[in-house]
Tab-separated table of C-alpha atoms in Angstrom:
chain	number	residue	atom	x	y	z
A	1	UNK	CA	-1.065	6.914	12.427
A	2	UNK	CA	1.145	3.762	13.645
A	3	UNK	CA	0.775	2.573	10.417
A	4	UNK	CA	1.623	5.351	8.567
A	5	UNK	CA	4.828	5.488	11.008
A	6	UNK	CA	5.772	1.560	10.546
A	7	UNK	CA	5.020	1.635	6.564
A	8	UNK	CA	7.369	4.677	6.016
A	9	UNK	CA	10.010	3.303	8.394
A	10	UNK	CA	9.988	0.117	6.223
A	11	UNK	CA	10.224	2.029	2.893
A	12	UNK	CA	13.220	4.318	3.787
A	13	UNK	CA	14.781	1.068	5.257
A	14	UNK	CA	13.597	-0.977	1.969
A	15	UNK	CA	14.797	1.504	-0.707
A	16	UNK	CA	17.193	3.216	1.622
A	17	UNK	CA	19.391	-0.201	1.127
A	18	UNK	CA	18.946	-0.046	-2.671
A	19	UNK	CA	19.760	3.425	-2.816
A	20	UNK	CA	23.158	3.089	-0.654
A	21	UNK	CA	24.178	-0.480	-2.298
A	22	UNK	CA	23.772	1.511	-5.575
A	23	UNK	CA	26.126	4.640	-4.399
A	24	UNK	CA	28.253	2.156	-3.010
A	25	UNK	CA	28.828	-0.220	-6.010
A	26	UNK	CA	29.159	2.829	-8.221
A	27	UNK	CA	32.447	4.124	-6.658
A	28	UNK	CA	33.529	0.367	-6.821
A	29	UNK	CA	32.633	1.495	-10.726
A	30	UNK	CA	29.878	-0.929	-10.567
A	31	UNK	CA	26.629	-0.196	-12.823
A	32	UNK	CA	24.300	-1.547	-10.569
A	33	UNK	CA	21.266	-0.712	-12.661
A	34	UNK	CA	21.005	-2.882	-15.616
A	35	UNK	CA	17.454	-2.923	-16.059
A	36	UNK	CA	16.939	-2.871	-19.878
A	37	UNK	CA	19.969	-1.641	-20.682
A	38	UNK	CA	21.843	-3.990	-23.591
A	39	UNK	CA	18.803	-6.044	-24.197
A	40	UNK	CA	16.259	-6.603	-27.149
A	41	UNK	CA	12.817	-8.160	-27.760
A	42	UNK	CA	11.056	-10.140	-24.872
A	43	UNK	CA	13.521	-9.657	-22.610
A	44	UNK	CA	13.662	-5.939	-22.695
A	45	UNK	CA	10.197	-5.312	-22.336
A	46	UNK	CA	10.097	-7.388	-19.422
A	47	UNK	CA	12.845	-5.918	-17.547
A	48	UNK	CA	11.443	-2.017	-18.535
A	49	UNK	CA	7.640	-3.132	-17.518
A	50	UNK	CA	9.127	-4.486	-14.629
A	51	UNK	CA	10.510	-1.054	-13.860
A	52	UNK	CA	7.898	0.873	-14.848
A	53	UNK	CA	5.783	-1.282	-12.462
A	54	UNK	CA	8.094	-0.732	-9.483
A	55	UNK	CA	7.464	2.897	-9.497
A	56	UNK	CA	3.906	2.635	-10.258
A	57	UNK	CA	3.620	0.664	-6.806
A	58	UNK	CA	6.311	2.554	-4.964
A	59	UNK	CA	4.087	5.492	-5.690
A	60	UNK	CA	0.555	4.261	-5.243
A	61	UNK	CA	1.881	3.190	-1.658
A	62	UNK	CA	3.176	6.628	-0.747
A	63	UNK	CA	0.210	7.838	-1.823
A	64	UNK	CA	-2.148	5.568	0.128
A	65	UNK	CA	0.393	5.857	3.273
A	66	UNK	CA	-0.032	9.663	3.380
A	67	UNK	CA	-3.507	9.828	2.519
A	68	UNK	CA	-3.859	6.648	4.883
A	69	UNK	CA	-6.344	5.528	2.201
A	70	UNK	CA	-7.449	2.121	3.385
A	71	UNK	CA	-10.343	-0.410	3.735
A	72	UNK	CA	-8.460	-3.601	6.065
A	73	UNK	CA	-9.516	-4.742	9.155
A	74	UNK	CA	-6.895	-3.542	12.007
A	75	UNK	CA	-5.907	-7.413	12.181
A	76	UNK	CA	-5.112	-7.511	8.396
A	77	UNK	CA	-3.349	-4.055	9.265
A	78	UNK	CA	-0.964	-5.679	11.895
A	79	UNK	CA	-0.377	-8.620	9.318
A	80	UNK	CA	0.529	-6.207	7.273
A	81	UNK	CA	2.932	-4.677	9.176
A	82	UNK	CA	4.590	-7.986	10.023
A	83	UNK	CA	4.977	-9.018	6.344
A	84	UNK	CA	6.368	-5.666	5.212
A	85	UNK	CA	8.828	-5.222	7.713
A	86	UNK	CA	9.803	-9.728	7.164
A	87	UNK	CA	9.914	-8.109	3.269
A	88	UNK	CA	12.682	-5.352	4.091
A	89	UNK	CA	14.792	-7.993	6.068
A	90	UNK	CA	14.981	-10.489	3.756
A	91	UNK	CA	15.511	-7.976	0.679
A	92	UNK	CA	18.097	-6.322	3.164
A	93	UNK	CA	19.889	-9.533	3.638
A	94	UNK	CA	19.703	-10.673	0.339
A	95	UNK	CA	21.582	-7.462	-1.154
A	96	UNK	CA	24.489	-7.946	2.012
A	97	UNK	CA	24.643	-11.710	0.730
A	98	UNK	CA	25.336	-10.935	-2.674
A	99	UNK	CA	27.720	-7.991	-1.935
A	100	UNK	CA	29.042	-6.889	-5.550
A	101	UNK	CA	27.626	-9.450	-7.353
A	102	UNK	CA	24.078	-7.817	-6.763
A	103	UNK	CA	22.489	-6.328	-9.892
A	104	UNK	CA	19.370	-4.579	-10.318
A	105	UNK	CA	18.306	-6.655	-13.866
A	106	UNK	CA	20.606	-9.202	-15.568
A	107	UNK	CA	24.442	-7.117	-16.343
A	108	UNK	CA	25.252	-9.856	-19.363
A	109	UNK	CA	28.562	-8.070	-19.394
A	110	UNK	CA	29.764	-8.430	-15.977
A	111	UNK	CA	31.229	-11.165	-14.073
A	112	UNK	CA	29.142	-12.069	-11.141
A	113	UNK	CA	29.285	-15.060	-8.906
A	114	UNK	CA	26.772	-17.575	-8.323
A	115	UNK	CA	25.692	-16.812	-5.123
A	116	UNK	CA	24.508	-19.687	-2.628
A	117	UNK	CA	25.350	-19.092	0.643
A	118	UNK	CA	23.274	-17.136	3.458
A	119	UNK	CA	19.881	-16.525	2.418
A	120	UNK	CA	20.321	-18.028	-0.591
A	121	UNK	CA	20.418	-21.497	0.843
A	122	UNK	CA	16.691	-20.731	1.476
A	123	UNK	CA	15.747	-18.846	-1.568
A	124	UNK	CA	17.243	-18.933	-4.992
A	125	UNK	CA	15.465	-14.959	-5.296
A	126	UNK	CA	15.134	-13.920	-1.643
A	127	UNK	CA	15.541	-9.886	-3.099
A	128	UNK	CA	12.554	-10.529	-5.220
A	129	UNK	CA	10.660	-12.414	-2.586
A	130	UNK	CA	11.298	-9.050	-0.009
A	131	UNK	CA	9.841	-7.025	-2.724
A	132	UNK	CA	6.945	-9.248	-2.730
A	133	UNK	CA	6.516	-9.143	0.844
A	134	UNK	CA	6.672	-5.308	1.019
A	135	UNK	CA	4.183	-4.606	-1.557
A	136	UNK	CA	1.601	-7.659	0.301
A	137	UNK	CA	2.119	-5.941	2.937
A	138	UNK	CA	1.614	-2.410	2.609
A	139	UNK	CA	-0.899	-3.255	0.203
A	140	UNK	CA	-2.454	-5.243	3.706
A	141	UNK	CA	-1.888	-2.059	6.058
A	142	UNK	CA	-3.217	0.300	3.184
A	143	UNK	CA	-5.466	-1.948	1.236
A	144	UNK	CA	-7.571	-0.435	-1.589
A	145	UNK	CA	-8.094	-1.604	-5.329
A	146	UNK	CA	-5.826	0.872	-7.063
A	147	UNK	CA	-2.977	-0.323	-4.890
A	148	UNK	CA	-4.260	-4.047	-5.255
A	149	UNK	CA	-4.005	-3.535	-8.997
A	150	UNK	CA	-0.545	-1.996	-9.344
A	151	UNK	CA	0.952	-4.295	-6.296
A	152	UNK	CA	-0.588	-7.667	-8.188
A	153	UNK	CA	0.733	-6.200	-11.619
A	154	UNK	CA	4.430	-5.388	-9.854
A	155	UNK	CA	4.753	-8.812	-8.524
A	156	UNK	CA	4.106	-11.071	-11.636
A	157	UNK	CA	6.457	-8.487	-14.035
A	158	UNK	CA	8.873	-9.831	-10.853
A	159	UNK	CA	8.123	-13.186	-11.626
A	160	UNK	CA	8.399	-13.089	-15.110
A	161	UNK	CA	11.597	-11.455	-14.579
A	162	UNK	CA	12.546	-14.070	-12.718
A	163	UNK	CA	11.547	-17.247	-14.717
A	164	UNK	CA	12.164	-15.664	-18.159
A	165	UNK	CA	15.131	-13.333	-17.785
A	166	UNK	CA	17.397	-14.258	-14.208
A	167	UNK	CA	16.840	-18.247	-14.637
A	168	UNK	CA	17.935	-18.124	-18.198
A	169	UNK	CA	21.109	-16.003	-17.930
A	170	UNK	CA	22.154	-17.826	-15.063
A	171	UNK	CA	21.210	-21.405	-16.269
A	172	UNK	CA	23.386	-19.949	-19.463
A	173	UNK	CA	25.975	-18.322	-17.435
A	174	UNK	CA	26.493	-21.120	-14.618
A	175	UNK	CA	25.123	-24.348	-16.368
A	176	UNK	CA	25.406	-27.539	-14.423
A	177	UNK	CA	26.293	-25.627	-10.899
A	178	UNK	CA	23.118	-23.308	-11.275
A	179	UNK	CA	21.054	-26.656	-12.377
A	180	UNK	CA	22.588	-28.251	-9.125
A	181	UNK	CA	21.844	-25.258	-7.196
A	182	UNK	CA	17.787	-25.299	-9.051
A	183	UNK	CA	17.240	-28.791	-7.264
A	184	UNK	CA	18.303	-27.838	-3.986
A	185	UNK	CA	17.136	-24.398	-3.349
A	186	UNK	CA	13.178	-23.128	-4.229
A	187	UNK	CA	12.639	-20.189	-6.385
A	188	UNK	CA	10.715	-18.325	-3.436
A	189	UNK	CA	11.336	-20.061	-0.100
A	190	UNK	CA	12.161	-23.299	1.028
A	191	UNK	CA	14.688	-25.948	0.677
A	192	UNK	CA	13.969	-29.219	-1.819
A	193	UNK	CA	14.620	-32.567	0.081
């Protein structure tokens, strides 16, 4: 049951965030979602898969949390916990870093900043790396193969997101500061010396 507790805490902290930066931004007039929208080809599918994905885990979880469908040692289950909640605080301070330059997908017709400071100094995608780190770890407090399966499949649509939609619109967008900014910074975690 402290599982169940802990994973649906971190969930209505995780997506509460995205839901409130989204009602927030939108009476700014800001379109946060851009997922898909304006795009063609490649891109396109990747950003919709990517979505489509995201609520395929999202709901897999929920189902495994209230069904508290699992097969992990209690150790794995406290790892678990750990990671998920690291996961929400990271993606939490990622989305208060980038204030209303946060997007869900690429907006090609807004003007965003290159973002740098806070978290980012650490992590040139520290909103994709929380998502990661919430799905590894519920998957770790809940773990069974359908939600091994749609967690695995969510987090490379993330990366391929990241590497072949975000990296090119802001390496197109930013040029030499975001190349500068590539050979400090890591795409997950870490700083480059």
């Amino acid at each position: 049951m402290e599982f169940q507790l802990i994973a649906i805490v971190v969930l209505v902290s995780f997506y509460g965030c995205y839901i409130v930066k989204m009602i927030c931004q939108k009476k700014k007039g800001i379109q946060t979602d851009q997922i898909g929208k304006g795009k063609a080809g490649f891109v396109k599918l990747v950003e919709v898969t990517m979505k489509i994905s995201a609520f395929l885990v999202f709901a897999a979880g929920i189902v495994c949390i209230f069904l508290d469908v699992n097969y992990s040692p209690v150790p794995f289950r406290i790892a678990g916990a750990v990671v998920s909640v690291a996961g929400t605080a990271v993606f939490i301070a990622a989305v208060l870093t980038m204030r209303d330059n946060w997007r869900a997908g690429v907006a090609q017709t807004d003007k965003t900043d290159l973002v740098t400071g806070g978290i980012y100094q650490f992590s040139r995608n520290p909103a994709f790396l929380g998502f990661d780190l919430l799905y590894i770890g519920i998957l770790l407090m809940f773990f069974n193969w359908v939600l091994f399966v749609v967690s695995v499949f969510a987090i490379l649509m993330y990366h391929l997101q990241i590497v072949n939609v975000e990296e090119e619109f802001l390496l197109s967008t930013f040029g030499d500061e975001y190349v500068q900014y590539k050979k400090k910074v890591c795409r997950y975690i870490g700083k480059i010396r």
